[in-house]
Every structure is written in C-alpha cells, then in structure tokens.
Amino acid sequence: MRILRFVVRRLLQLIPVLLGVVVLAFLLVRVLPGDPVRSILGQNATEEDAAAARARFGLDQSLWQQFLDYLRGLVTGDFGTSIQSGNSVGSEMALRVGPTLELVVISVSIALVVATVLGIWSAKRANRVGDHSVRMFALVGNSIPEFWLGLVLVLVGYSILGWFPAPNGRVDPDTDLTPLTGADLVDGVLTANGPAIASAAAYLVLPVLTLVVGVVAPLLRSVRASALEVLHSESYAAAKAHGLRDRTLHYGYLLRATLVRLPSLAALVFGTAIGSTVLVEYVYSWQGFGQWALRGLLYRDYPVVQASVLVIALCYVLVFLIADVVHAILDPRVRL
Amino acid sequence: MARSPRPGASSPALSRRGVLQLGGGVALLFATSACAADSGDKSKDGKSDGAAAKTLRIAVSSYLSSWDQDFVGFDLTALMLYKNVFPYLIDYGVTNTGGSQILDTQNITPTFAESFEPDAEQKVWTLKLRRGVKFASGNEMKAADVKWSKDRAFAAQANVAGVYRTIGLTSADQVKVVDDYTVEFHQAFPSALTRQIQAISLYVFDSVEAKKRASSSDPWAKEWFAKNPPTGGYFNVAKATQGQEIELSANTDYPGPDPAKTPTIRISVVPAASNQRLQLQAGDIDIALGISQRDIQDLKKTPGIKVISAASNRQVAIQMSVTAAPFNDVNVRKALAYAVPYEQIITNVYGGDARAAKSPVPLDMPGYDEVGYPFTHDLDKAKAAMSAAGRASLDSELVFEADNEEQQKIAVQVQSEAAKAGIRLKLTPLDPATLGERRTKKNIPLQITSGQLWVDDVEYMLATSFVKGANLNYSNYSNPEIEQIYEKSHTTVDTAARNALWKRVQEILAADVPWVVICQPNFNLPVREAVAGWVQPMDGLARLRYLSASA
C-alpha cells in the first residue's frame, strides 16, 4: 500500500514534468535553424508550393495555434503527421519503439547481472589477479566507442567466423513473423513462431553484446566499490566475527547492502543505453527508435522530434520511478 | 547480530533462481539460434553463385520514407523503388556507349502505354493505353486512372505539379479523357521537353482501389498510399518488412518491351557502407548500392566481385553567391575559378575516376560545348584576377554537407589552394535542414553542390539552376539574355536551333562564372561477378528489370 501510494503520487508528479518537456521540445525544435518544408519539395517547387506544403502541415498558423493544435492532438493520442513521410507519427513510432526497447531492456538486464556477479566477485578478491582483470575489463569497456566495437564484432562474428547473421535487420523476413509489439523476439514468443524466435535471438546477440560492453563498465565499478565498502564495514566485520555462515554473510549482508545504489545507477545507464542505440542501430541496420529520431532531427521533422523527445522523457521518468521503488525495497531506511 | 526477517524475505531467493534460469535459457537460445541462423543463411536461394539464380539481393542505405510518390520528400531509395513498382507509362530506352549500357535519354518509348504522340503543333499530346493491363487488384488500367492520378498530382502541388510547369501544364483541366484508353494533355505551349518531363511524371495509381480508401477528410487516400505499395509496375511488392527488407516479384502481366529478367529481387536495408562491403564479399548480397568510394577502390581487387564503371552525368561544383560581397564581383569569382586545383581533386578525391568538366552544362548532355568553362588551375591568373578586383585577400565561408566525406575532402583541398591566391576560406559543414534553410534564404557565399539532372536537357538545367527563382539556383544568378533564351527555348523544338541557344548560354556563363565547375565523377557499382544486365540510369534511379544473375 505504501509503495502503491508512492507510485500514484509520483505518477501525478509526472504530469507537470511531461508538460514542461512538451513545451520545451515544441519551442526548441523551432529555434533550431532549418526549414523542414524545403526538404520535401521537388526541384521546381516555387514559393507557392512551399506555402501549400506549410498549410498542409499547419505550419502557416501562429506559434500559439500550432502549440494548441499539438496539445489537443496529444490529449487524443495524435502525435501529428511526419513532414518527411506523410505518415502518422504515432504509427511510425509504434513500429520503432518496440525494437529499441527490446534491445535496451535485454542489454541493461544482462549488464546488471554481469556487473553484480563480477563486481562482488572482484571485491572479494581485491588487489588480486582476478580483481585487476575485472578492473581492466571495466576500463576497456568504458573507453571503447560503441560504434567501433559494433563494427569489430560484425567483422569478427559475421565476416570472419560466420557465426552470426548478416547485420541487415532484426529477424529473417522468411520466418513470416507477424508484428504485434515490434519487438521481434517478444512477437516470436507471442505468436509461438519458433524459427522467428531463433532468428530474432541470433540477430540480437551482437548488438546486445555491443551495448552490454558499453553499459556494464560503470555498473561494475559501482558494484565493486559498494561491495568493498560493505566488506570493510564494521557491521560486516561484526557479522563475520559472530561466525555466521558464508552463505548468510554473502546473501544477507554483502549482496543486499551492495545493491542499494544499483537501481538509481541502472536507471542512469538505461538512459545512456537509449542514447547509444543511435549508433548501434546504424551499425546493425536495426531501424529502431534511435535512427528514426535522428533522421527526424536532421530534417527538422517537428512532429517526429517532439514525439521522440516526449517518449524518451517518459521512459526516463518511468525508469527512475522503478529505480526508486526498487531502492526502497532494498533499503528500508528509504522513505517513500 | 541477528538479521531481523521481514515479510517476503524468502522471495528474493526464488527470483534469483528465476533470473539465473532465465539467463541460462536466453544464453542457450542465443547460442543455438546463432548456429541455426548461420546454417540458414548459407542455404538461401538468394545467393547468386548457383546457375541461373532466381533471386537477386540488393543492399540499399535506407528504407523508403513513404510509398506515396506524390507526397514523398526527396528520398532516393523511395524514388528508385517507385521507378520499378509504379506503372510508368513511358520510360527511357537503353543504348550502348563505350561498352556500357546506359539509359537513352533521347529515346523515350512507351512501356505500359501503347503510344504517346503530339499533334502537328506539338501542343496536344495523346496518350493511348494498352488494353488489358491490370493492377494487382485485377482492375484494368484505364484512362480514368491516368486522369485521377494527374488530378491528384495537381492537388498535391508538389513534385509533379512543379515539374509540369516547364511544359505548360498548370491545371488539372488540361488533362482530358477522350475514351477509356485515350487521354490528352493540352499544353499551353509546345515544348521539346514534353517526353522527358512525362517520362518522370506519368505514373499511375489504381484509382478504383484508391477511391475505396478515400474519405471526406482524405480524398486522395494519402494515408493508405503512404503505407501500401503501389502495384502494376515492372515489379510488384511481394512483401515489405518495415525498415528491413522489400521483396519484389516480377510482374508477369507487364505487356511492354523488356520485362523483368529476374523473378525475385530482395532489397535489404544496410545503412553502414562497411557492412554492405562485408556482405558483398560474403556473397549475402549481389549488388551494393550504398558503398563508399574508398571501399570501391579496394573491391576492385577482390575475387568474386566486379566493379561496373560508367561515365556519369553527376556534376560537382561550387556555387558562388553573385549577389553578395565578395563574390558579387566577377573578378573575385574568376580568381576562385583559377585557384581550384581540379586535377588534384580528381586524383586525390576520386582516385582519377572522374572527368574534368569544361562547362556548367554536363558532359554528354545534348548541346554541351567546351566554351562554357575556360578555367584551369592557375594561381598566377587567380592572383591577377584578385588584383583586377582591387583585393589582396578576402575571407569567406565554404559550406558543404556535414556527413559527406567527398565534399569534405574537396573543401579542404580548395581551402588550401585558394589561400595561396589570398582567398581565405572557413569550412562550414551543415546538416540537411540547416543547409536547406540557408539555401532558401540565399545567404551562403560559397557552397559545394553535387547532383545530376533528371532531365538531360539544357532547358531543364536552366529551369532548375540558372534562371531567376529557380529552386537550385543557390548563386541567385540572373542574366537578362539567359532569361530571354530560356523563354524562347520553351517553344523552340528544332534541335539545331536549340543547340545554337545553348552555345550562347554557355558563352554567357563562361563570362559570368556563377559556378566553379569541378568535375564529373564516374559511376562505380560493385556487384558479384554473376550479376549481369546493369543499365546505368542517367537519372540515378536504377531500373531493376534489366538485371539478372547467371552462373
């Protein structure tokens, strides 16, 4: 009940935050130099053609009117029409959010598990060879650009070893997967399409690995530092002096206390991972949300930019909300 | 010290096990599926290393933004696909030049149409449709479809409506249905460009199907057409996996000449040029349509791959703003024209794979004359021109496309040489939208441009680039005599008379120097050795019907 009240309160607090995001995104995209209409007109287009196109997208209205129309659309779930494609932004976004979320959620989940296991293992072996190796891995993971790592993995995994499919999408089209959520692995499971599940999983390996290497490093360092702090704490020393079993010490004292900081860091890393997908999607021909948002920004496709900023903001606040709840569950001292 | 238990304390142990089981399962799935995918890929029939391959695989850099040709933005992938899946009633023929097959822009032949001919005055053009041509819906293509498609184009006030102005078509009333298989186009004036303009504009929608999808708020079924591929072209779209792959199947009901040679073409989206190269080398694709110049040079030596080379009409230039200082002074423009290291750019940027340009009119275009651009790299003449302009030095900005490696290299080399003549250039890469806006405002002093004209004719070139208000006239150039010649050219249909006009145009451009004309890079396309039948598209939009893969 306490958590439910907290969640409801936080969800209500989201309304002004998201409203702020809506206003800022609307204004900032228009402050940027660039004319979205000119990019869709043909070579012989005249000023009259440009004016007609502006009228078609409501860009001939006053800024206030455009904003009110946009708000009215949002309330009814209408994100507007893409200037580049002429398609509904909502339907375009629905196709692209699923694939990116699938990529990010799987990557961050794996990174969390790897960071927790390796971080604690490393802290318990502080300053020994294993610890140095893990710290070196974290340092390298922090330093390698995702773009470069992705290209290397494609070269090795696809071109040299031939273990993974060509980097040309998310699932083999011959599996005839029926898209439901846009997340191909999930859709494969939901439609019980075995070949699609296998294919989607195979296509996921390299991009997931690329993202995992990028996001695991900061998590690993944090977990290791937390674990070391716990291992050197008086409470842990006292528990150990009382002769508690290793299993009890590990799970009851070390793990729980170590993981207290992890949720908020994981939330931050989740945001970083969403940002990283722009390049990862490019390398692996993923055609997800990141590439769509980037193209929208490059061509000043106002409705696309506004929608993508709003969705990213929504993801951020929801992930932080989840992180706060998990934090509170792990640490009873936290007041909700 | 005892830990106080709290409700639910045992549940995390279960979750941990669950997490481990899930993790193990996913890892196992990844491992097995990776193997499965590997073996699956190698057995695809799309590979062209077998005899008489039924499927060709082509990589492109991006997925198309919309299936609606009337309302799409400038999207080369989409425009290329449209050429192959929309029924275009007339199209260019093919000719052999220097061992290469190229689209013959002087020979436009009916495809889905039976004929397209003018009256004696060349003002009324009559289009006769073949009988029995069907869309995938089973509906027969009739004059009403042509009329509906043209009405839609005029209503859109975008691509087709814009280009129709050059041949005196400005309103839907000028397109008249005579009978079920005959349509007339009543132009305001005769034009030598009519066939070429119609070759890029005469595509037809299935109006019977369209009307079923239209509504009072969407009378032209924009929403439906944006998402649903057209039918009835040389190919039909068998399957489209959003963002990933489009499968084309040959339209066996195509009634005209040169039907599609390959039954199935799979077009996959691979944005990274390096990945296209790897897939080409591995044999997973047969043709790479988005590969970088550097990769192409390497691929020339790769076994199993050939690079198809052909002269191209793509021209690279620097447009100078003739209405703003310092380039409003013709002597300053001449100074830059003499300062640019043309041969060095051809060698360093294109590896020698480009032709030096001698006119703003592209090489091979009818009417081309070398009088158009009498400038070569000569720093002494550049300095003399600066002196004639009364300047020892000047500063300017040189704008180019932010993600364009070729333009960046050119900009650096121009900057270096121009500095020797006292022209100090600040290099400014711009993203597409900012570049578009600044071009509209005409406030770029110098900018690198690159492109090819869709209509191989000087009148069209003037219409797009050298007359007042032309969309690609970033120089803001205007010359009263050229304006007169342009007006006269609309109604001049005699070839000799037109060539005389074009010669004068090039003499004027040589004196006014609104552009630094750098070169015409050759066209290079890396393909698997088994691929045959590539026809070099002079409008840049590949015609896939000629392609085949043999043993």
JSON list of N, CA and C in Angstrom, two decimals, chain B residues 217-241:
[
{"chain": "B", "resi": 217, "resn": "SER", "atom": "N", "xyz": [-12.22, 13.43, -45.34]},
{"chain": "B", "resi": 217, "resn": "SER", "atom": "CA", "xyz": [-11.07, 14.16, -44.80]},
{"chain": "B", "resi": 217, "resn": "SER", "atom": "C", "xyz": [-9.78, 13.79, -45.54]},
{"chain": "B", "resi": 218, "resn": "ASP", "atom": "N", "xyz": [-9.81, 12.72, -46.31]},
{"chain": "B", "resi": 218, "resn": "ASP", "atom": "CA", "xyz": [-8.62, 12.28, -47.03]},
{"chain": "B", "resi": 218, "resn": "ASP", "atom": "C", "xyz": [-9.03, 11.85, -48.44]},
{"chain": "B", "resi": 219, "resn": "PRO", "atom": "N", "xyz": [-9.43, 12.83, -49.27]},
{"chain": "B", "resi": 219, "resn": "PRO", "atom": "CA", "xyz": [-9.99, 12.48, -50.58]},
{"chain": "B", "resi": 219, "resn": "PRO", "atom": "C", "xyz": [-9.02, 11.79, -51.52]},
{"chain": "B", "resi": 220, "resn": "TRP", "atom": "N", "xyz": [-7.75, 11.96, -51.30]},
{"chain": "B", "resi": 220, "resn": "TRP", "atom": "CA", "xyz": [-6.76, 11.34, -52.19]},
{"chain": "B", "resi": 220, "resn": "TRP", "atom": "C", "xyz": [-6.13, 10.10, -51.57]},
{"chain": "B", "resi": 221, "resn": "ALA", "atom": "N", "xyz": [-6.72, 9.58, -50.51]},
{"chain": "B", "resi": 221, "resn": "ALA", "atom": "CA", "xyz": [-6.24, 8.34, -49.87]},
{"chain": "B", "resi": 221, "resn": "ALA", "atom": "C", "xyz": [-4.76, 8.40, -49.53]},
{"chain": "B", "resi": 222, "resn": "LYS", "atom": "N", "xyz": [-4.36, 9.55, -49.02]},
{"chain": "B", "resi": 222, "resn": "LYS", "atom": "CA", "xyz": [-2.94, 9.73, -48.70]},
{"chain": "B", "resi": 222, "resn": "LYS", "atom": "C", "xyz": [-2.47, 8.73, -47.66]},
{"chain": "B", "resi": 223, "resn": "GLU", "atom": "N", "xyz": [-3.30, 8.56, -46.65]},
{"chain": "B", "resi": 223, "resn": "GLU", "atom": "CA", "xyz": [-2.90, 7.68, -45.55]},
{"chain": "B", "resi": 223, "resn": "GLU", "atom": "C", "xyz": [-2.67, 6.26, -46.04]},
{"chain": "B", "resi": 224, "resn": "TRP", "atom": "N", "xyz": [-3.56, 5.81, -46.91]},
{"chain": "B", "resi": 224, "resn": "TRP", "atom": "CA", "xyz": [-3.46, 4.44, -47.41]},
{"chain": "B", "resi": 224, "resn": "TRP", "atom": "C", "xyz": [-2.25, 4.27, -48.32]},
{"chain": "B", "resi": 225, "resn": "PHE", "atom": "N", "xyz": [-2.07, 5.25, -49.22]},
{"chain": "B", "resi": 225, "resn": "PHE", "atom": "CA", "xyz": [-0.96, 5.13, -50.16]},
{"chain": "B", "resi": 225, "resn": "PHE", "atom": "C", "xyz": [0.40, 5.28, -49.48]},
{"chain": "B", "resi": 226, "resn": "ALA", "atom": "N", "xyz": [0.45, 6.02, -48.36]},
{"chain": "B", "resi": 226, "resn": "ALA", "atom": "CA", "xyz": [1.73, 6.19, -47.67]},
{"chain": "B", "resi": 226, "resn": "ALA", "atom": "C", "xyz": [2.24, 4.85, -47.14]},
{"chain": "B", "resi": 227, "resn": "LYS", "atom": "N", "xyz": [1.30, 3.95, -46.82]},
{"chain": "B", "resi": 227, "resn": "LYS", "atom": "CA", "xyz": [1.70, 2.69, -46.19]},
{"chain": "B", "resi": 227, "resn": "LYS", "atom": "C", "xyz": [1.63, 1.49, -47.12]},
{"chain": "B", "resi": 228, "resn": "ASN", "atom": "N", "xyz": [0.90, 1.61, -48.21]},
{"chain": "B", "resi": 228, "resn": "ASN", "atom": "CA", "xyz": [0.69, 0.45, -49.07]},
{"chain": "B", "resi": 228, "resn": "ASN", "atom": "C", "xyz": [1.38, 0.62, -50.42]},
{"chain": "B", "resi": 229, "resn": "PRO", "atom": "N", "xyz": [2.23, -0.33, -50.76]},
{"chain": "B", "resi": 229, "resn": "PRO", "atom": "CA", "xyz": [2.97, -0.19, -52.03]},
{"chain": "B", "resi": 229, "resn": "PRO", "atom": "C", "xyz": [2.03, -0.16, -53.22]},
{"chain": "B", "resi": 230, "resn": "PRO", "atom": "N", "xyz": [2.40, 0.59, -54.25]},
{"chain": "B", "resi": 230, "resn": "PRO", "atom": "CA", "xyz": [1.60, 0.60, -55.47]},
{"chain": "B", "resi": 230, "resn": "PRO", "atom": "C", "xyz": [1.76, -0.74, -56.19]},
{"chain": "B", "resi": 231, "resn": "THR", "atom": "N", "xyz": [0.93, -1.01, -57.16]},
{"chain": "B", "resi": 231, "resn": "THR", "atom": "CA", "xyz": [1.05, -2.26, -57.89]},
{"chain": "B", "resi": 231, "resn": "THR", "atom": "C", "xyz": [1.02, -1.99, -59.39]},
{"chain": "B", "resi": 232, "resn": "GLY", "atom": "N", "xyz": [1.43, -3.00, -60.12]},
{"chain": "B", "resi": 232, "resn": "GLY", "atom": "CA", "xyz": [1.29, -2.92, -61.57]},
{"chain": "B", "resi": 232, "resn": "GLY", "atom": "C", "xyz": [2.49, -2.43, -62.32]},
{"chain": "B", "resi": 233, "resn": "GLY", "atom": "N", "xyz": [3.64, -2.22, -61.65]},
{"chain": "B", "resi": 233, "resn": "GLY", "atom": "CA", "xyz": [4.85, -1.79, -62.36]},
{"chain": "B", "resi": 233, "resn": "GLY", "atom": "C", "xyz": [5.59, -2.97, -62.95]},
{"chain": "B", "resi": 234, "resn": "TYR", "atom": "N", "xyz": [6.87, -2.78, -63.25]},
{"chain": "B", "resi": 234, "resn": "TYR", "atom": "CA", "xyz": [7.66, -3.91, -63.75]},
{"chain": "B", "resi": 234, "resn": "TYR", "atom": "C", "xyz": [7.72, -5.00, -62.69]},
{"chain": "B", "resi": 235, "resn": "PHE", "atom": "N", "xyz": [7.67, -4.56, -61.43]},
{"chain": "B", "resi": 235, "resn": "PHE", "atom": "CA", "xyz": [7.64, -5.49, -60.31]},
{"chain": "B", "resi": 235, "resn": "PHE", "atom": "C", "xyz": [6.45, -5.16, -59.43]},
{"chain": "B", "resi": 236, "resn": "ASN", "atom": "N", "xyz": [5.99, -6.18, -58.70]},
{"chain": "B", "resi": 236, "resn": "ASN", "atom": "CA", "xyz": [5.05, -5.92, -57.61]},
{"chain": "B", "resi": 236, "resn": "ASN", "atom": "C", "xyz": [5.78, -6.16, -56.30]},
{"chain": "B", "resi": 237, "resn": "VAL", "atom": "N", "xyz": [5.31, -5.50, -55.25]},
{"chain": "B", "resi": 237, "resn": "VAL", "atom": "CA", "xyz": [5.93, -5.71, -53.94]},
{"chain": "B", "resi": 237, "resn": "VAL", "atom": "C", "xyz": [5.30, -6.95, -53.31]},
{"chain": "B", "resi": 238, "resn": "ALA", "atom": "N", "xyz": [6.09, -8.01, -53.20]},
{"chain": "B", "resi": 238, "resn": "ALA", "atom": "CA", "xyz": [5.57, -9.26, -52.64]},
{"chain": "B", "resi": 238, "resn": "ALA", "atom": "C", "xyz": [5.48, -9.16, -51.12]},
{"chain": "B", "resi": 239, "resn": "LYS", "atom": "N", "xyz": [6.46, -8.50, -50.53]},
{"chain": "B", "resi": 239, "resn": "LYS", "atom": "CA", "xyz": [6.49, -8.39, -49.07]},
{"chain": "B", "resi": 239, "resn": "LYS", "atom": "C", "xyz": [7.35, -7.18, -48.70]},
{"chain": "B", "resi": 240, "resn": "ALA", "atom": "N", "xyz": [6.93, -6.47, -47.68]},
{"chain": "B", "resi": 240, "resn": "ALA", "atom": "CA", "xyz": [7.74, -5.34, -47.20]},
{"chain": "B", "resi": 240, "resn": "ALA", "atom": "C", "xyz": [7.85, -5.45, -45.69]},
{"chain": "B", "resi": 241, "resn": "THR", "atom": "N", "xyz": [9.05, -5.74, -45.22]},
{"chain": "B", "resi": 241, "resn": "THR", "atom": "CA", "xyz": [9.29, -5.80, -43.77]},
{"chain": "B", "resi": 241, "resn": "THR", "atom": "C", "xyz": [9.85, -4.45, -43.36]}
]
